[in-house]
PDB file of C-alpha atoms in Angstrom:
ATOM      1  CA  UNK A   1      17.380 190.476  98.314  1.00 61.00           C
ATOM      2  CA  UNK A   2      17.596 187.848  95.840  1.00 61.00           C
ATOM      3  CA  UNK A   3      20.826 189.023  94.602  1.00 57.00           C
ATOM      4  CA  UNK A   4      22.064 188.700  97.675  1.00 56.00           C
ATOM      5  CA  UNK A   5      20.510 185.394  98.356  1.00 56.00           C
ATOM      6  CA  UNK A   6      21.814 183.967  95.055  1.00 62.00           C
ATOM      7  CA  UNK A   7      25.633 184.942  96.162  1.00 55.00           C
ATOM      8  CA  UNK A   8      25.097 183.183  99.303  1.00 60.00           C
ATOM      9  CA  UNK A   9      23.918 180.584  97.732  1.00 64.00           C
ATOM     10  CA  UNK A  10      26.492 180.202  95.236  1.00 67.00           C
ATOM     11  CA  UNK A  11      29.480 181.079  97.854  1.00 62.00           C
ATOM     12  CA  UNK A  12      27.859 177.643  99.844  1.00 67.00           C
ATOM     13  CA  UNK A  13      28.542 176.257  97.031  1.00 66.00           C
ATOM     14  CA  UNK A  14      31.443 177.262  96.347  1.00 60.00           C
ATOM     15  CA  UNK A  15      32.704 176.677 100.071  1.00 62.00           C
ATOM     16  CA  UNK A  16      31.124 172.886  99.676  1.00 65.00           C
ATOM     17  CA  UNK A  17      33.447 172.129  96.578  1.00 67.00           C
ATOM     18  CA  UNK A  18      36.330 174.085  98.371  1.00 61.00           C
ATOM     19  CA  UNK A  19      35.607 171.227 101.076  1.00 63.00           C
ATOM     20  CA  UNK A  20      35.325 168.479  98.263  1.00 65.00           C
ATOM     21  CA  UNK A  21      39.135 169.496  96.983  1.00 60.00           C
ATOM     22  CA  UNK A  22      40.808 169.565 100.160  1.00 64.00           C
ATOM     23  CA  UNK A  23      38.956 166.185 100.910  1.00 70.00           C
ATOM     24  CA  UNK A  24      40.550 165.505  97.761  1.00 61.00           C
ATOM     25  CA  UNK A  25      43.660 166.835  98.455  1.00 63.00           C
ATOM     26  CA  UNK A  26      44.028 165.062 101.663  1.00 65.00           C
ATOM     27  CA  UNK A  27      43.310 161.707  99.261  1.00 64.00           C
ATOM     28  CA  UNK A  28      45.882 162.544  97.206  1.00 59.00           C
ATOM     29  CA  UNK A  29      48.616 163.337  99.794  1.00 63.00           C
ATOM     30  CA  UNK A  30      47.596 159.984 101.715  1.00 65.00           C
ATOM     31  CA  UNK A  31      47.925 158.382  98.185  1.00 59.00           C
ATOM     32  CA  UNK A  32      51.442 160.205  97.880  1.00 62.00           C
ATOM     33  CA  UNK A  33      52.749 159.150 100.513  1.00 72.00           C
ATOM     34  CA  UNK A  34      51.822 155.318 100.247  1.00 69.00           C
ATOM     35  CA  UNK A  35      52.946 155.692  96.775  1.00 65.00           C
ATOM     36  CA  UNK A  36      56.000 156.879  98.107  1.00 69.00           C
ATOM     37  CA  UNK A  37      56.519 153.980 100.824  1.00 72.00           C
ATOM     38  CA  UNK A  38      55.414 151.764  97.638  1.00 71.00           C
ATOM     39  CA  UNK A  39      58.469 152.705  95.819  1.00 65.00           C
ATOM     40  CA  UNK A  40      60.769 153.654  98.683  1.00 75.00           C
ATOM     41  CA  UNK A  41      60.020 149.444  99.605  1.00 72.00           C
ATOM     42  CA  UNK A  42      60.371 148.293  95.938  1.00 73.00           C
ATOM     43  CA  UNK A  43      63.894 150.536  95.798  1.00 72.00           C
ATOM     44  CA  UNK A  44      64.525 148.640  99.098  1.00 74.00           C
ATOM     45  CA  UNK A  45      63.787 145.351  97.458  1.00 76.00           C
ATOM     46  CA  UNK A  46      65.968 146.533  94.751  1.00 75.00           C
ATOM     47  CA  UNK A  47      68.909 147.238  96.539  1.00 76.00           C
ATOM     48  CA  UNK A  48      69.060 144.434  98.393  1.00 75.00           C
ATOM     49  CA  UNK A  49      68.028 141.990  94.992  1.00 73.00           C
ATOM     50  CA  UNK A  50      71.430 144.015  93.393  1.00 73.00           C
ATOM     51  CA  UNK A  51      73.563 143.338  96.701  1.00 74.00           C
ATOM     52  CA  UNK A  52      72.212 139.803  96.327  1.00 78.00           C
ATOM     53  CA  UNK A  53      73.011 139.356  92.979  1.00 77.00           C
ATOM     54  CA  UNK A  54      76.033 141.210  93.168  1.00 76.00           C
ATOM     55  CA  UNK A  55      77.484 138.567  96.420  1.00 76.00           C
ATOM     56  CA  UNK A  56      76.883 135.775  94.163  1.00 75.00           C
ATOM     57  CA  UNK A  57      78.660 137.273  91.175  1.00 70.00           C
ATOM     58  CA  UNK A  58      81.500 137.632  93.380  1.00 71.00           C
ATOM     59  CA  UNK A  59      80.826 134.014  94.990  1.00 75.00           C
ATOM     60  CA  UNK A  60      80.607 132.632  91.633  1.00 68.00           C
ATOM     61  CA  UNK A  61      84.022 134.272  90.201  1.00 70.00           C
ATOM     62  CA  UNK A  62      85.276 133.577  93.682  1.00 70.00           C
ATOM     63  CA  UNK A  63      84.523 130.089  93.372  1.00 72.00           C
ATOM     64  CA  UNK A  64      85.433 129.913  89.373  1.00 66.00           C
ATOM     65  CA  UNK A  65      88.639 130.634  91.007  1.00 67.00           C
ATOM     66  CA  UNK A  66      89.064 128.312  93.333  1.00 68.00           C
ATOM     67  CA  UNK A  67      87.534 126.003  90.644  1.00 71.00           C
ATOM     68  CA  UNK A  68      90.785 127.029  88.322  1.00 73.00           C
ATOM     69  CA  UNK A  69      93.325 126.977  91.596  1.00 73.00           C
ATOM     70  CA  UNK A  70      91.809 122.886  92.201  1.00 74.00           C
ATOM     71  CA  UNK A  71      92.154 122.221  88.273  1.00 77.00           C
ATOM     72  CA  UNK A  72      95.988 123.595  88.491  1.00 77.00           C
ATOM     73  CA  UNK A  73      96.496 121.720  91.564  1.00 75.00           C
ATOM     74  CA  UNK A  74      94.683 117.975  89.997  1.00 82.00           C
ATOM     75  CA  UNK A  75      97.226 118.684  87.069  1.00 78.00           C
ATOM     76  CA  UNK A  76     100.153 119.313  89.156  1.00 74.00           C
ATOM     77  CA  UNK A  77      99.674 116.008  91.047  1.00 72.00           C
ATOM     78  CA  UNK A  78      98.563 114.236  87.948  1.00 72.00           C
ATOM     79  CA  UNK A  79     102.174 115.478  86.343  1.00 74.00           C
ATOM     80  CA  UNK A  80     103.745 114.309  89.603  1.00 70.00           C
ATOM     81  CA  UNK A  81     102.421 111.379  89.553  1.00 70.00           C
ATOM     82  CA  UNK A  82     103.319 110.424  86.262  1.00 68.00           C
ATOM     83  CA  UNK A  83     106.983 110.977  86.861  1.00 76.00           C
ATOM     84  CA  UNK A  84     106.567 108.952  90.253  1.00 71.00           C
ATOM     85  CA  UNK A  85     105.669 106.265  87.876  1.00 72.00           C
ATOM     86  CA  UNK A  86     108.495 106.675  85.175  1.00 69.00           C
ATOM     87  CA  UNK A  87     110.887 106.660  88.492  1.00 69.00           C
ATOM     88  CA  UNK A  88     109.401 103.715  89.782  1.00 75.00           C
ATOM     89  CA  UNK A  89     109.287 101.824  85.969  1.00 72.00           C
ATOM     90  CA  UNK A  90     113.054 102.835  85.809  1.00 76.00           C
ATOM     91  CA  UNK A  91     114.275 101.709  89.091  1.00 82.00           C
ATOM     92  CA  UNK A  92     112.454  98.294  88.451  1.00 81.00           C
ATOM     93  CA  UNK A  93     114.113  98.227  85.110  1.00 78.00           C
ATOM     94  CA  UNK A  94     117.257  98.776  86.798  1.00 84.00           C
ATOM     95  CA  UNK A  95     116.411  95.964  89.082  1.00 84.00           C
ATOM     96  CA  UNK A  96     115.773  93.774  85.885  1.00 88.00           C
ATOM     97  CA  UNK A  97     119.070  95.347  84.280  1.00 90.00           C
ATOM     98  CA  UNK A  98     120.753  91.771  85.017  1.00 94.00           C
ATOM     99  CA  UNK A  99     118.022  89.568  84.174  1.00 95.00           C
ATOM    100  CA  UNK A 100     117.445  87.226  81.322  1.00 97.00           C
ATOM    101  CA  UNK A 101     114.339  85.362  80.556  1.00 96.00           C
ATOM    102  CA  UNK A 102     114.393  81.839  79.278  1.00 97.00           C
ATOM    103  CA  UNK A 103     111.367  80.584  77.357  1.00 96.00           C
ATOM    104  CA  UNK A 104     110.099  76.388  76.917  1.00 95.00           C
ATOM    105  CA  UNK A 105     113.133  75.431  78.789  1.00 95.00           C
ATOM    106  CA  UNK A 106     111.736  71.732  80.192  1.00 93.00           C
ATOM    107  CA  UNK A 107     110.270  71.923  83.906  1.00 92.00           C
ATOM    108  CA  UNK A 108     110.923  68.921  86.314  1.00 87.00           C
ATOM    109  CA  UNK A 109     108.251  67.861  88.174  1.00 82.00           C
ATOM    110  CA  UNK A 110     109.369  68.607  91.803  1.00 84.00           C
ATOM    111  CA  UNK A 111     112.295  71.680  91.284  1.00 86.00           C
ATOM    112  CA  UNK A 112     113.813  74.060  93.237  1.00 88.00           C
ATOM    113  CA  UNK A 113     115.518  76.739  92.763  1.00 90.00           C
ATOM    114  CA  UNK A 114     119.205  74.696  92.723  1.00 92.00           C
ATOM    115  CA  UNK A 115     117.801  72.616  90.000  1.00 94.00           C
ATOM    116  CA  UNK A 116     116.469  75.293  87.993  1.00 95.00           C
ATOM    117  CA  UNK A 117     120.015  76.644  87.818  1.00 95.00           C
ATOM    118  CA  UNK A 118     121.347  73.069  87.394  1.00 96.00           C
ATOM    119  CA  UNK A 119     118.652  72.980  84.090  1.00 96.00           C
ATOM    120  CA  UNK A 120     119.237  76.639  82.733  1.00 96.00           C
ATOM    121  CA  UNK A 121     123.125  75.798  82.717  1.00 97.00           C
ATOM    122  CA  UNK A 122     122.590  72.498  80.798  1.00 96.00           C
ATOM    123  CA  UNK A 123     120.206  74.924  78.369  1.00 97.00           C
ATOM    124  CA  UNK A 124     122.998  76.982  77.730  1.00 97.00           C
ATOM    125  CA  UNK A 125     125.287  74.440  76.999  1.00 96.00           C
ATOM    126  CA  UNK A 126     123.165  72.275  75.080  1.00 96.00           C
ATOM    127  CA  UNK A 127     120.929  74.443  73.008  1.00 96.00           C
ATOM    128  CA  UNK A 128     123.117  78.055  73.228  1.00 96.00           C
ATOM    129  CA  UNK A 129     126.106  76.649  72.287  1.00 95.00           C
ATOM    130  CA  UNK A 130     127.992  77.761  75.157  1.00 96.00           C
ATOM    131  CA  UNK A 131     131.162  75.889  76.088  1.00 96.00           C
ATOM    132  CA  UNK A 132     131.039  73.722  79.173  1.00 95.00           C
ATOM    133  CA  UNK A 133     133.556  75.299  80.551  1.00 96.00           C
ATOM    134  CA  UNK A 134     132.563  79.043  79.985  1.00 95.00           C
ATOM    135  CA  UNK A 135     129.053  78.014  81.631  1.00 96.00           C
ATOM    136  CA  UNK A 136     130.659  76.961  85.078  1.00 95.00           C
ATOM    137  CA  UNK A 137     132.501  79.888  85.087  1.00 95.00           C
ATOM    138  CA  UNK A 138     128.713  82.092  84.802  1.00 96.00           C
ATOM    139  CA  UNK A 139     127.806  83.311  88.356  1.00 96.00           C
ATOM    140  CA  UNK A 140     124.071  83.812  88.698  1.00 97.00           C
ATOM    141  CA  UNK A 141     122.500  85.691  91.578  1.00 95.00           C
ATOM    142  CA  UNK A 142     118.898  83.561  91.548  1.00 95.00           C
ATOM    143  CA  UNK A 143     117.571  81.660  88.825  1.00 96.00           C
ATOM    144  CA  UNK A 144     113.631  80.591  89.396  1.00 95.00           C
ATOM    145  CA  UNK A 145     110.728  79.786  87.359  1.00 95.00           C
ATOM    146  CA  UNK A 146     108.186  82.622  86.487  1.00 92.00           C
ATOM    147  CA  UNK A 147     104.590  82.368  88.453  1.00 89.00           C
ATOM    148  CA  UNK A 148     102.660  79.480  90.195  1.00 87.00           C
ATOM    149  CA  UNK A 149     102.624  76.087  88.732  1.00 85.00           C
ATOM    150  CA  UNK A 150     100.468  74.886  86.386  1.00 82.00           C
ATOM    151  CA  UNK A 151      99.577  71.333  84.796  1.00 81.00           C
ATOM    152  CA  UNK A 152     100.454  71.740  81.069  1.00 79.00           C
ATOM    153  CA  UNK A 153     102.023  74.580  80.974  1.00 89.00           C
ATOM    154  CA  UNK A 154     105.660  75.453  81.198  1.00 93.00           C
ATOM    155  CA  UNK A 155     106.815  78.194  83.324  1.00 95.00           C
ATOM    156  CA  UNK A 156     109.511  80.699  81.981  1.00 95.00           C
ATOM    157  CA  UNK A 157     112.974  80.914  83.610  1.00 96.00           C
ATOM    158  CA  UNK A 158     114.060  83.761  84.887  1.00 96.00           C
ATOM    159  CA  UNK A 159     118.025  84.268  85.693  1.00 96.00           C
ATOM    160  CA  UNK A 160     120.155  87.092  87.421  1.00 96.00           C
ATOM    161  CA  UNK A 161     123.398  87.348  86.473  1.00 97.00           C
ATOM    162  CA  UNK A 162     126.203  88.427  88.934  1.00 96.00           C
ATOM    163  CA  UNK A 163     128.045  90.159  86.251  1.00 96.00           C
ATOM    164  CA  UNK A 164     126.698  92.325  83.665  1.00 95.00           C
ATOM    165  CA  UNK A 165     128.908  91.819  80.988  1.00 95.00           C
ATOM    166  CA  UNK A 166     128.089  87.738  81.604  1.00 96.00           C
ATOM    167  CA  UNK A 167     124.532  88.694  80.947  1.00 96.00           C
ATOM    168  CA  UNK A 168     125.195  90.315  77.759  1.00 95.00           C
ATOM    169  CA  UNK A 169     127.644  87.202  76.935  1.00 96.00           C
ATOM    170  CA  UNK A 170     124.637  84.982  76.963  1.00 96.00           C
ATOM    171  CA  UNK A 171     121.940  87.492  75.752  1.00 95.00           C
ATOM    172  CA  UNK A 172     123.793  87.926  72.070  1.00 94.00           C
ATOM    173  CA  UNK A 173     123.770  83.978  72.155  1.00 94.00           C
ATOM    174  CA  UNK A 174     120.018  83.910  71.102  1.00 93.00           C
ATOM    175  CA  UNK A 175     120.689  83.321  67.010  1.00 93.00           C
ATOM    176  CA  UNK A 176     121.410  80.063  68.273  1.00 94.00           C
ATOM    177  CA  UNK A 177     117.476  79.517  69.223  1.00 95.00           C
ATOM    178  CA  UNK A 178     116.228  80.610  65.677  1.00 92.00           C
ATOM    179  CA  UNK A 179     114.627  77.833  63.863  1.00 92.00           C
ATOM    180  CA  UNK A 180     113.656  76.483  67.479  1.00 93.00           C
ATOM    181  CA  UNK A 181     111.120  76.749  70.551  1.00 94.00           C
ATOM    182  CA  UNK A 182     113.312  78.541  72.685  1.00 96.00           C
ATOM    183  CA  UNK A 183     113.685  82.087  73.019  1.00 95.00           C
ATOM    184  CA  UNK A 184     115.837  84.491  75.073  1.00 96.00           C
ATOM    185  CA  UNK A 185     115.051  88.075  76.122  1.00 92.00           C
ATOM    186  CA  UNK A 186     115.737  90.900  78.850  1.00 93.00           C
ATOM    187  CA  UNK A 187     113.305  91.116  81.584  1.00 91.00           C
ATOM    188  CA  UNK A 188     111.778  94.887  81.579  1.00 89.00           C
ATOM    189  CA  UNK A 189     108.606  96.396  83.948  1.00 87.00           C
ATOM    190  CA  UNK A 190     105.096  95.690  82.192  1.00 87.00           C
ATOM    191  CA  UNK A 191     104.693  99.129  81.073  1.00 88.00           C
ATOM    192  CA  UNK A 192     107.989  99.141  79.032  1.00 84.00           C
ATOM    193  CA  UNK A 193     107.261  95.684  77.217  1.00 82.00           C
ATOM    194  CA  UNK A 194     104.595  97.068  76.215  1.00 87.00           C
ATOM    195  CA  UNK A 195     105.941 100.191  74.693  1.00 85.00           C
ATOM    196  CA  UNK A 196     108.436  97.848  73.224  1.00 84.00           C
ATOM    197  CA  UNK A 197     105.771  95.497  71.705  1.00 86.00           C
ATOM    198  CA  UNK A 198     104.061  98.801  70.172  1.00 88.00           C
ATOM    199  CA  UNK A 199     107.493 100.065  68.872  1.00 83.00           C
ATOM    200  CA  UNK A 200     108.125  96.558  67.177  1.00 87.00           C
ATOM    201  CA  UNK A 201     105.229  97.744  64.227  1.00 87.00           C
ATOM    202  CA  UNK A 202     107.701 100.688  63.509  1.00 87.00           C
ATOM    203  CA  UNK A 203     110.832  98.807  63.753  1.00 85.00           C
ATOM    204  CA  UNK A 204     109.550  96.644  61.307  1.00 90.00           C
ATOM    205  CA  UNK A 205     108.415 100.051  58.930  1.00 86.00           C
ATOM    206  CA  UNK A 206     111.853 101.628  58.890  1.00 87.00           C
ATOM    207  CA  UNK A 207     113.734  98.362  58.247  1.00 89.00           C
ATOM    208  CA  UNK A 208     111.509  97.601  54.824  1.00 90.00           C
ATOM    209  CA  UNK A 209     112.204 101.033  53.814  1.00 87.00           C
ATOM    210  CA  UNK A 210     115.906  99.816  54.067  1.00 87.00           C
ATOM    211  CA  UNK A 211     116.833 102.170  57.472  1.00 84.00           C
ATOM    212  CA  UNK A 212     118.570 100.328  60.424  1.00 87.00           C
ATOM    213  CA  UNK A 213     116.520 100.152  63.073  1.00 84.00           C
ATOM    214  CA  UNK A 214     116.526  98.911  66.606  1.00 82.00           C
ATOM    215  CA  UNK A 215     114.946  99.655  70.139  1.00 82.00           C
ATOM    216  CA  UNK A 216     117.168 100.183  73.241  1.00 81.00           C
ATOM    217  CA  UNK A 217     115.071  99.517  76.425  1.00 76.00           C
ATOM    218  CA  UNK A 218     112.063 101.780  75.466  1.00 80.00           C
ATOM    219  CA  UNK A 219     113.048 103.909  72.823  1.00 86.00           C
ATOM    220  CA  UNK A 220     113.308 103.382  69.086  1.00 83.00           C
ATOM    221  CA  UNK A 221     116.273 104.063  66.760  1.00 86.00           C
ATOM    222  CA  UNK A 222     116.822 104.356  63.084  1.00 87.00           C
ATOM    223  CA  UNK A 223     120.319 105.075  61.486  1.00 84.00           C
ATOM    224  CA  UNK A 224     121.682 105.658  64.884  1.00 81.00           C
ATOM    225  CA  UNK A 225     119.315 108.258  65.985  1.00 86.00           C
ATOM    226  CA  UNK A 226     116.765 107.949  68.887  1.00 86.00           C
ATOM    227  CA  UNK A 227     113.474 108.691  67.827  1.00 83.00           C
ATOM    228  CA  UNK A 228     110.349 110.100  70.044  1.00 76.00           C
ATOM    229  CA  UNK A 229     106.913 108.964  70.018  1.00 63.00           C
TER     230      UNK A 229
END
């Protein structure tokens, strides 16, 4: 009898811890499976952290792109632009091609532009050296004092030949100003007098080495040959 009692016993307690482990068991598959939503949401997360990630790679090269295209296009218009400018210097150069500019020639106090021509013609005459006769014979588009009026100061003359070669005529007449106030010079755009004045330095370089040297509207020559900035 107690044998018998002590395998009951023993198979209660063995059907107790049987009881304990599936309790157990049922833990640990509840825990699996949250576990498993656990990671099934962080893959999830994942995913959608990569697609994210991944868009704005392809946003970022996208726009890196466009960044590039914008850049190609700024230096496209910044290259037209620039020629728009060297068109519009040369056409005003053209414009100027007949002009001469006349430096501390006496201003009147009340003058038009009739007696500006009247005084330019006696300049020429007077301090160019230009025969009377040769002067009446000069036809001149408009002659008229550079900028507004001032008290003190005397306004440069500026005169457009009819004829070309006239202009020229008059224009190689200047080595009979040296020694005085006057001066005589071709009329260019702003932006090629001052290529000019910057071209003057080298002019100056080339002669003391000996070379002949000169500068044709904005472009420097020695011995003949133009040479590039």
């Amino acid at each position: 009898m107690d044998l018998l009692y002590n395998v009951s016993q023993r198979r209660t307690d063995v059907e107790k811890r049987l009881g304990s482990l599936k309790t157990l068991e049922k833990k640990v598959d509840g825990f699996d499976r949250k576990l498993k939503k656990i990671l099934c949401a962080i893959e999830d997360r994942q995913k959608k952290s990569d697609d994210r990630i991944r868009s704005m790679e392809e946003r970022a090269e996208s726009t890196d792109f466009a960044v590039g295209q914008t850049r190609s296009k700024i230096t496209e218009l910044e290259n037209a632009n620039d020629r728009l400018k060297d068109d519009l210097v040369y056409l005003q150069s053209q414009s100027m091609r007949s002009n001469l500019v006349f430096t501390n020639v006496p201003e009147s106090t009340i003058e038009g532009q009739v007696e500006t021509e009247e005084i330019i013609r006696h300049h020429l005459v007077d301090k160019m050296k230009i025969t009377k006769e040769q002067v009446e014979k000069i036809s001149f588009e408009k002659v008229h004092r550079m900028g507004a009026k001032q008290n003190g100061r005397i306004r440069n003359i500026v005169a457009k030949f009819t004829l070309f070669k006239e202009r020229e005529y008059v224009r190689k007449q200047w080595k009979t100003l040296e020694g005085s106030n006057y001066n005589v010079y071709e009329q260019f755009p702003k932006e090629v007098v001052e290529k000019r004045r910057r071209l003057q330095t080298k002019v100056r370089e080339h002669r003391s080495k000996g070379d002949t040297a000169w500068i044709a509207y904005d472009t420097l020559y020695v011995n003949g040959r133009p040479v590039r900035e």
